[in-house]
PDB file of C-alpha atoms in Angstrom:
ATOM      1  CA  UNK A 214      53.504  85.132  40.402  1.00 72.00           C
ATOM      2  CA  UNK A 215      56.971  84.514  38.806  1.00 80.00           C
ATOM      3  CA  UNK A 216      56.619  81.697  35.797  1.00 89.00           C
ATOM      4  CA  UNK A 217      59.346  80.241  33.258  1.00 94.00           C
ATOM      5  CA  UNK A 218      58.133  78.770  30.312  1.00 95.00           C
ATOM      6  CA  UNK A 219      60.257  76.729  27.836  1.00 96.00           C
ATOM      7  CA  UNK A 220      58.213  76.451  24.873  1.00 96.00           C
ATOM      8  CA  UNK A 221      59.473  73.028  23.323  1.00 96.00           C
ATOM      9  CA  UNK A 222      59.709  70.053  25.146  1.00 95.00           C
ATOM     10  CA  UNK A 223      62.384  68.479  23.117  1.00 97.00           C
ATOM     11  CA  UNK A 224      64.665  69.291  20.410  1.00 97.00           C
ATOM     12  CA  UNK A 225      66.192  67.427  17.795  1.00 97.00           C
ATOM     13  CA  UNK A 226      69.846  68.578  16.247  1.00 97.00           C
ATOM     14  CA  UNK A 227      72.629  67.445  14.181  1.00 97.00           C
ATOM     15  CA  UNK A 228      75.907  67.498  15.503  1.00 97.00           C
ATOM     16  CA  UNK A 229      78.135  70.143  14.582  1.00 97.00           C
ATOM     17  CA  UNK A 230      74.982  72.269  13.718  1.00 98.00           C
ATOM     18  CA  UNK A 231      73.625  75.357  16.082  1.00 97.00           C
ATOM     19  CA  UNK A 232      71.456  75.765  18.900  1.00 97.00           C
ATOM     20  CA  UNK A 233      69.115  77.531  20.433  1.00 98.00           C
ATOM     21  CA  UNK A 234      66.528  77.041  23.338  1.00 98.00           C
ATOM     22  CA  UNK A 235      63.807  79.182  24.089  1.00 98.00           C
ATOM     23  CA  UNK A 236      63.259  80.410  27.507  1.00 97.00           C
ATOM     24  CA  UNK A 237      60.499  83.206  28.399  1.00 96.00           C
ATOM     25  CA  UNK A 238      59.814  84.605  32.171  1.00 94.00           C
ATOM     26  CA  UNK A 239      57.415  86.435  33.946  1.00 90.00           C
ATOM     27  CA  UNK A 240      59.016  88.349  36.604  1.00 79.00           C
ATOM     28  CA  UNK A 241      57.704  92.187  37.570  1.00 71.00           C
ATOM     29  CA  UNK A 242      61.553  93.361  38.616  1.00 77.00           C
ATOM     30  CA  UNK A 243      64.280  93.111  37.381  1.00 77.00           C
ATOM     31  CA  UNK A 244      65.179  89.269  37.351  1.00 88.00           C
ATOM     32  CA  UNK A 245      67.951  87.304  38.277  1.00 93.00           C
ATOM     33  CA  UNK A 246      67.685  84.329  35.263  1.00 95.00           C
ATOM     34  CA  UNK A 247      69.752  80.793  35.157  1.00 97.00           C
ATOM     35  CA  UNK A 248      70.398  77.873  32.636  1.00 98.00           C
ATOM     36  CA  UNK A 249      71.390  74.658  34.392  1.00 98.00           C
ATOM     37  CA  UNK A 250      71.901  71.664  32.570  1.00 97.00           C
ATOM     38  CA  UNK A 251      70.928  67.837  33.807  1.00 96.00           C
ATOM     39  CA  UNK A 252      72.594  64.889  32.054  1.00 94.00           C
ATOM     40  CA  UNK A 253      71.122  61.433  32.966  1.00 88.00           C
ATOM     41  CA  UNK A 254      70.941  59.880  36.107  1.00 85.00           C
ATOM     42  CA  UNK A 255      72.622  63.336  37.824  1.00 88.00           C
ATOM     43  CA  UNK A 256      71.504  66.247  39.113  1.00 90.00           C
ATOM     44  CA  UNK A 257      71.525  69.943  38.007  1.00 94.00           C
ATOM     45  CA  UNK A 258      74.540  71.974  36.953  1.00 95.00           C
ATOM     46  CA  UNK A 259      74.594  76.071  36.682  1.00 95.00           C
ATOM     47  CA  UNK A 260      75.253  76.901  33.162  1.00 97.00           C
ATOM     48  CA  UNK A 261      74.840  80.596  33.330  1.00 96.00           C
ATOM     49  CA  UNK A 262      73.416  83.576  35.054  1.00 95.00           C
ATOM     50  CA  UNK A 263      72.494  86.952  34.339  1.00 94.00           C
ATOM     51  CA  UNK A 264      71.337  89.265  36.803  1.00 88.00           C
ATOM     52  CA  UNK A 265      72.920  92.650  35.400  1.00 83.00           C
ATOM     53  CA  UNK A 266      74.857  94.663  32.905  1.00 82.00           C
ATOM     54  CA  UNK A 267      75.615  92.621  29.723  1.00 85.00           C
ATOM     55  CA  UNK A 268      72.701  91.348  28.266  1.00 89.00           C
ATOM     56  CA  UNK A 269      74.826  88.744  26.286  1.00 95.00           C
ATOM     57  CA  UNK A 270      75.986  86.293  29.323  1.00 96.00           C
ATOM     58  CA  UNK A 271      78.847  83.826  28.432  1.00 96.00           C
ATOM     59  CA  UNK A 272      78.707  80.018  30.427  1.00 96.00           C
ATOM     60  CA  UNK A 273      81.092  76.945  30.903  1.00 96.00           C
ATOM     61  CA  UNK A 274      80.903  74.287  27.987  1.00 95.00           C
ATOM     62  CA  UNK A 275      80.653  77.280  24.965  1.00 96.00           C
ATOM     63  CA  UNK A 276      77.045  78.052  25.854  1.00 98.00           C
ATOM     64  CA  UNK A 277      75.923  81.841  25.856  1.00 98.00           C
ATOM     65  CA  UNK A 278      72.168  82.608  26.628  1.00 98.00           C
ATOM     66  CA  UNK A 279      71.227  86.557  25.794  1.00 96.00           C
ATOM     67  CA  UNK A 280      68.756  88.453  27.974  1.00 94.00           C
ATOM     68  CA  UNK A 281      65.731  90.165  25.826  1.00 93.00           C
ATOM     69  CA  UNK A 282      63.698  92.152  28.343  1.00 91.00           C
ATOM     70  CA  UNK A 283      61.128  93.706  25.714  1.00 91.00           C
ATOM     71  CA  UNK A 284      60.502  90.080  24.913  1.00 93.00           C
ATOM     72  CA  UNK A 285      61.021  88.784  28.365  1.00 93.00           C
ATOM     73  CA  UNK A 286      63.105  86.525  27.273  1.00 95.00           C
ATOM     74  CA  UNK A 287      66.133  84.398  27.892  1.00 97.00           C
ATOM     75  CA  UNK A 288      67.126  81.948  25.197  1.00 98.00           C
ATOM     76  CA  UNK A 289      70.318  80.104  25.282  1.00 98.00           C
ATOM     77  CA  UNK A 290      72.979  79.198  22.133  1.00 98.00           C
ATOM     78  CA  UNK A 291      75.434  77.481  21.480  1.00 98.00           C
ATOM     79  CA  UNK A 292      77.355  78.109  18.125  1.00 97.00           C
ATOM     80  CA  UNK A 293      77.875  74.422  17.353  1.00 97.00           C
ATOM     81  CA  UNK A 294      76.598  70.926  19.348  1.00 97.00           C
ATOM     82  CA  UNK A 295      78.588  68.114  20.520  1.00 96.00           C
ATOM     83  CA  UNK A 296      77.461  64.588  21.126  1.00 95.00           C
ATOM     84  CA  UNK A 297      78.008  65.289  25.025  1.00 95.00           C
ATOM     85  CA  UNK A 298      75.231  68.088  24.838  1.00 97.00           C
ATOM     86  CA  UNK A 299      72.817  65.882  24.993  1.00 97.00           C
ATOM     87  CA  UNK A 300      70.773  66.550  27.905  1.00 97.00           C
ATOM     88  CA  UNK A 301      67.661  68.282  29.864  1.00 96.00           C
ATOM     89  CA  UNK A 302      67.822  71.861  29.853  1.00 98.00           C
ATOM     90  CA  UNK A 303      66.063  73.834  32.397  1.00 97.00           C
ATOM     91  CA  UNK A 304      65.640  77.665  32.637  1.00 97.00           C
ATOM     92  CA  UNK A 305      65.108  79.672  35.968  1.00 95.00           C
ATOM     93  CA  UNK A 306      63.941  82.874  37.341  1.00 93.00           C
ATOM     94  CA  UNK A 307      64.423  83.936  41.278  1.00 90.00           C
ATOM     95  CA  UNK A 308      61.369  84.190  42.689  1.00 76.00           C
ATOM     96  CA  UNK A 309      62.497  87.115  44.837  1.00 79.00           C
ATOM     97  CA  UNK A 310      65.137  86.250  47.113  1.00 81.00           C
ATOM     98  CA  UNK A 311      64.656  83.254  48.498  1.00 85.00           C
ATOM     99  CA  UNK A 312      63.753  80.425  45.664  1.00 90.00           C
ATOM    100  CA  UNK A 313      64.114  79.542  42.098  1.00 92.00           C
ATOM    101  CA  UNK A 314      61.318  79.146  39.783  1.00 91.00           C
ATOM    102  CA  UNK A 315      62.168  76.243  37.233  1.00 93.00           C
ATOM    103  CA  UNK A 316      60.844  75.522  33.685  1.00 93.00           C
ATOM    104  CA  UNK A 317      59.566  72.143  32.615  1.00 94.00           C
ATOM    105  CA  UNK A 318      62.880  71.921  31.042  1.00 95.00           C
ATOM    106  CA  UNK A 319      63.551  71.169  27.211  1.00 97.00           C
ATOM    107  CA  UNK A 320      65.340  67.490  26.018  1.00 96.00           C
ATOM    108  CA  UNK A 321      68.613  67.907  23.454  1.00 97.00           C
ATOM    109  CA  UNK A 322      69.045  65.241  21.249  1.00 97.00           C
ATOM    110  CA  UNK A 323      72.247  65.069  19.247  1.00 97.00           C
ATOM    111  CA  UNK A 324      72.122  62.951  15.924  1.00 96.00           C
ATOM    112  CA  UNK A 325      75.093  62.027  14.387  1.00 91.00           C
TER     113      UNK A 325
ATOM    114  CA  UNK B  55      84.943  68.946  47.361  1.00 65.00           C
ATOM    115  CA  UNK B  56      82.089  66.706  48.403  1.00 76.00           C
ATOM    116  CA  UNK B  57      79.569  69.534  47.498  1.00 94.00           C
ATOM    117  CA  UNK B  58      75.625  68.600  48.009  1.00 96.00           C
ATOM    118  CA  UNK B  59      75.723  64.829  48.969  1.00 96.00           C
ATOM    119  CA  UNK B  60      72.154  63.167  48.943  1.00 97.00           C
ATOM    120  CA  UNK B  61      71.724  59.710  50.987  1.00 97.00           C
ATOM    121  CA  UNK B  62      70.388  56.951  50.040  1.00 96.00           C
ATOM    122  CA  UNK B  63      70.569  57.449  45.996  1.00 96.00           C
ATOM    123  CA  UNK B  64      67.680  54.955  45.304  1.00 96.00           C
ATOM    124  CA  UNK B  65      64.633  53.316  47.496  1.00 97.00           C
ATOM    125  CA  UNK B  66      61.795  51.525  47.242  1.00 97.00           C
ATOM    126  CA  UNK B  67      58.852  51.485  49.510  1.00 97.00           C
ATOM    127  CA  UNK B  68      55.885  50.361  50.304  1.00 97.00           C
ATOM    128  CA  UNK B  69      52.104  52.631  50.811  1.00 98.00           C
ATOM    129  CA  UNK B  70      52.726  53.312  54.188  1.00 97.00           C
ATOM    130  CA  UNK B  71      55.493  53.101  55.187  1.00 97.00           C
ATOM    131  CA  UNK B  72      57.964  56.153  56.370  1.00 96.00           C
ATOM    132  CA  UNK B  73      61.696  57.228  55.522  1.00 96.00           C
ATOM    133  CA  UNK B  74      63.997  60.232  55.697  1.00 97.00           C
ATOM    134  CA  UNK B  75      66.075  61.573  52.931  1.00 98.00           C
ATOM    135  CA  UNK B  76      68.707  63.185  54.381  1.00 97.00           C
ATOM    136  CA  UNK B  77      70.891  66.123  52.564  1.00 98.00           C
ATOM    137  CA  UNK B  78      74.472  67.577  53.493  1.00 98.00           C
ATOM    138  CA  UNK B  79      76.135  70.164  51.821  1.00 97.00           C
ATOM    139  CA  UNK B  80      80.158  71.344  52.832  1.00 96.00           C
ATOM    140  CA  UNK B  81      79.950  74.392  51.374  1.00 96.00           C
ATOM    141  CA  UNK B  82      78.601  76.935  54.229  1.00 96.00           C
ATOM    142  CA  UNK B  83      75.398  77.902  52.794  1.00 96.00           C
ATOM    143  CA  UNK B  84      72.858  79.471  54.493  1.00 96.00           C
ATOM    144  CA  UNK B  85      69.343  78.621  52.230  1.00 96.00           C
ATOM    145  CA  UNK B  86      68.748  74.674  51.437  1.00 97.00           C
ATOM    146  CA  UNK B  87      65.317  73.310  49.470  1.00 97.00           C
ATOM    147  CA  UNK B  88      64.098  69.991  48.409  1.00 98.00           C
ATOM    148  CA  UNK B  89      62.374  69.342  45.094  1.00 97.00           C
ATOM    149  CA  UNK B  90      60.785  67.032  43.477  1.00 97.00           C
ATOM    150  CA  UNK B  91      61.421  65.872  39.458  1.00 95.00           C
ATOM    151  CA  UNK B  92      58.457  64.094  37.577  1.00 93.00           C
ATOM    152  CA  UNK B  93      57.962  63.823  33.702  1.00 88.00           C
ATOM    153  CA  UNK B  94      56.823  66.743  31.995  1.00 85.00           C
ATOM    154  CA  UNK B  95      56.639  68.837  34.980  1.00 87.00           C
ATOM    155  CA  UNK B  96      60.326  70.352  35.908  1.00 89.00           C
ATOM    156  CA  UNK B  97      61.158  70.949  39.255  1.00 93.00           C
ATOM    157  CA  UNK B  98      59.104  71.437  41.733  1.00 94.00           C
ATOM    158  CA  UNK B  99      59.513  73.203  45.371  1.00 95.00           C
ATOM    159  CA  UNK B 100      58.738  71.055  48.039  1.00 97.00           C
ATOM    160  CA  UNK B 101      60.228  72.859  51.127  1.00 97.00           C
ATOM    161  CA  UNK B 102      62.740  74.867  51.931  1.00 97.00           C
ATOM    162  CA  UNK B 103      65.094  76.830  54.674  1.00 97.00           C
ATOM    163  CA  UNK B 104      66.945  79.740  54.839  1.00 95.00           C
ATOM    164  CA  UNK B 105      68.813  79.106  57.556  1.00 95.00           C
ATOM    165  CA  UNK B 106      69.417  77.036  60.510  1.00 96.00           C
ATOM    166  CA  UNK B 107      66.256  75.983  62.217  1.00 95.00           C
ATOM    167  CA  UNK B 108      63.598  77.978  60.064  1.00 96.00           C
ATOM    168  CA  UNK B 109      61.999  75.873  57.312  1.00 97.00           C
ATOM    169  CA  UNK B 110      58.987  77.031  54.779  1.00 96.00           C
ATOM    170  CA  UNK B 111      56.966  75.376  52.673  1.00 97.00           C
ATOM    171  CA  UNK B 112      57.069  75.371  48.917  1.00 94.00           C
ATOM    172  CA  UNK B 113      54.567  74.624  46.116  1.00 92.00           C
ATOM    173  CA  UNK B 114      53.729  70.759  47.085  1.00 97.00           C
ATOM    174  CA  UNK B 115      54.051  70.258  50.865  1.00 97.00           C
ATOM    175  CA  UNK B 116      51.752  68.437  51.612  1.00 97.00           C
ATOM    176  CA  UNK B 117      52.812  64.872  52.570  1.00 96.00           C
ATOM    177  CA  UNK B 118      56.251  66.021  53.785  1.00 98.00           C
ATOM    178  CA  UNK B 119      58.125  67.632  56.582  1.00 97.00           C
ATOM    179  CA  UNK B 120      61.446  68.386  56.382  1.00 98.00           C
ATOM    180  CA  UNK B 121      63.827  69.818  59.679  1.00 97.00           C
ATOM    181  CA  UNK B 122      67.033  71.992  59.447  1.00 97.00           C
ATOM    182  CA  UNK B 123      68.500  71.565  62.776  1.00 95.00           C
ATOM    183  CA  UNK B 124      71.995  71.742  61.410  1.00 96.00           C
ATOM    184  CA  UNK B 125      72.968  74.411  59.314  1.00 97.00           C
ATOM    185  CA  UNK B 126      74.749  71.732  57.023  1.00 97.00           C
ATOM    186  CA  UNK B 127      71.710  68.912  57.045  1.00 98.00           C
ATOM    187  CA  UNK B 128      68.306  69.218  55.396  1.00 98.00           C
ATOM    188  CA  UNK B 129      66.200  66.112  56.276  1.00 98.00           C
ATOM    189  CA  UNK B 130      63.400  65.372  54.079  1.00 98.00           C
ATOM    190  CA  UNK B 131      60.289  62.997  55.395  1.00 98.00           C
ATOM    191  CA  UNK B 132      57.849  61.352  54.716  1.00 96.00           C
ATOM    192  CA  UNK B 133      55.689  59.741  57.254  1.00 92.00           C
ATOM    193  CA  UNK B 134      53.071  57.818  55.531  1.00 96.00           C
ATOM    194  CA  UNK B 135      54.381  57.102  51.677  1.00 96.00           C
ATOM    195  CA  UNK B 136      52.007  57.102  48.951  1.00 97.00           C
ATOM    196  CA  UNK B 137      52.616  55.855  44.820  1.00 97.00           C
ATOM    197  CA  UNK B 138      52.398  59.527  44.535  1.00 97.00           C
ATOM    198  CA  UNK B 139      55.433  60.469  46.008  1.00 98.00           C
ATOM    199  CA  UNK B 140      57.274  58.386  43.467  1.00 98.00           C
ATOM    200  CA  UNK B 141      59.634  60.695  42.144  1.00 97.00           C
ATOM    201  CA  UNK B 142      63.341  61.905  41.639  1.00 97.00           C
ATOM    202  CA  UNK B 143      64.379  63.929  44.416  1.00 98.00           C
ATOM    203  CA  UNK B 144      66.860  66.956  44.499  1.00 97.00           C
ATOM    204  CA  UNK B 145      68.329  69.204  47.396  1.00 98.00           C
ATOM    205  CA  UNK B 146      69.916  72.022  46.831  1.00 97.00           C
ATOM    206  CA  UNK B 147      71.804  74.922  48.423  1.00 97.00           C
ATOM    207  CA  UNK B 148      72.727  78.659  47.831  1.00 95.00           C
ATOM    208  CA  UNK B 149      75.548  80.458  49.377  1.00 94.00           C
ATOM    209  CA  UNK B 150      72.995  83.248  50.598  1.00 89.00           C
ATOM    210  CA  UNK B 151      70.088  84.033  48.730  1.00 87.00           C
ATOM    211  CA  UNK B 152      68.787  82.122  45.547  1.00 87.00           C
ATOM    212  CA  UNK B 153      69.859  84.972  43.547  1.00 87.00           C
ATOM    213  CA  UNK B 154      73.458  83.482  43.683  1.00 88.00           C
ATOM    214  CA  UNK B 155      71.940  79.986  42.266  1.00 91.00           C
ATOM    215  CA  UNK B 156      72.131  76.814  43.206  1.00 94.00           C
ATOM    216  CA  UNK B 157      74.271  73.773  43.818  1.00 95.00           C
ATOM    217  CA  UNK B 158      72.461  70.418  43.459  1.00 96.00           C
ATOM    218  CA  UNK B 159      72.752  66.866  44.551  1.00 96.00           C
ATOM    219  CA  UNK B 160      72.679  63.801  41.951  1.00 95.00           C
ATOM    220  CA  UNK B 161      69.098  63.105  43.397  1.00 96.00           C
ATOM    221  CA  UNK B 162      67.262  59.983  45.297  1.00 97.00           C
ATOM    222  CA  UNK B 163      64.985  57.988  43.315  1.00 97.00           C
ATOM    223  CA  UNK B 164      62.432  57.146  45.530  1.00 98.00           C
ATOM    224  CA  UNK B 165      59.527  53.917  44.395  1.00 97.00           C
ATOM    225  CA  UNK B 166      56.535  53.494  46.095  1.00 97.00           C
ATOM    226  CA  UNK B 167      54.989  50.284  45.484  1.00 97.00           C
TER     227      UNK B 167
END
């Protein structure tokens, strides 16, 4: 069965500084992968997607995320945080074509 | 651009007692889901359709039903409410298949008490 795991629950980073958040997948084809992002109180909102081609995906908001398949993974960056980053990040895999298979999703925090 | 719009945004009920959370999306797509949000545990599928009148179940069913008799409305139910079912709870919809993503609501916080 298809399975996302996002290794750390939360994250702690200084403003300004870089990012990264660890996403790995378990997927037997090749798989169509997401970032969304969830700020409080609202719902989801599609970051990214890869599903082909580049294995370096560009998003909205200056996030990239770069596709690994040896490693089976799909970790997302961001060169340098703003205050407004933070937020619950979830990674996803399609589980075939008809659903999404979420992580447990990874909390930013942004210190001044 | 009203998008995914989830009705009522917050609720409180009490053991027993039943309610439908009802989902409408403007956008023309075909495949619509419900999920549920609880601490330390992501998203989880609770049911979902890929079209107008089919519906399937996801990974935690049981408790719900859900009917797609519009191609833009996915009602979510629950006929008997437990403290269980307290929960955040997101619809979403995809222009086709998932493999194009998904567009979510801002969610219904639903108490049971």
């Amino acid at each position: 069965a298809q399975s996302v795991t996002q290794p750390d629950i939360h994250i702690t980073v200084s403003e300004g500084a870089s990012l990264e958040l660890r996403c790995n997948y378990s997927y037997g084809a090749t798989p169509y992968l997401f970032w969304y992002v969830q700020s409080p109180g609202q719902g989801l909102q599609l970051l990214l997607k890869y599903f082909s081609g580049d294995t370096l995906v560009q998003g909205i908001k200056g996030f990239e995320a770069e596709f690994k398949r040896s490693q089976s993974s799909f970790n997302l960056r961001k060169p340098s945080v703003h205050w407004s980053d933070a937020a619950e990040y979830f990674c996803a895999v399609a589980s075939g074509n008809e659903k999404l298979t979420f992580g447990t999703g990874t909390r930013l925090t942004i210190i001044p | 651009n009203a998008g995914v719009t989830q009705t009522p945004k917050f609720r409180v009920l009490k053991t027993g007692q039943s309610m439908t959370l009802l989902c409408a999306q403007d956008m023309n797509h075909e495949y619509m889901y419900w999920y549920r949000q609880d601490p330390g545990m992501g998203l989880r599928l609770i049911h979902y359709s890929v079209g107008e009148g089919t519906t399937a179940k996801g990974e935690v069913p049981d408790g719900y039903n859900v009917s797609r008799l519009k191609k833009q409305n996915f009602l979510l139910g629950l006929e008997s409410a437990a403290p269980s079912q307290t929960s955040v709870y997101f619809c979403a919809s995809s222009y086709a298949t998932a493999t194009y993503g998904y567009t979510f609501g801002s969610g219904t916080r639903l108490t049971v008490v």
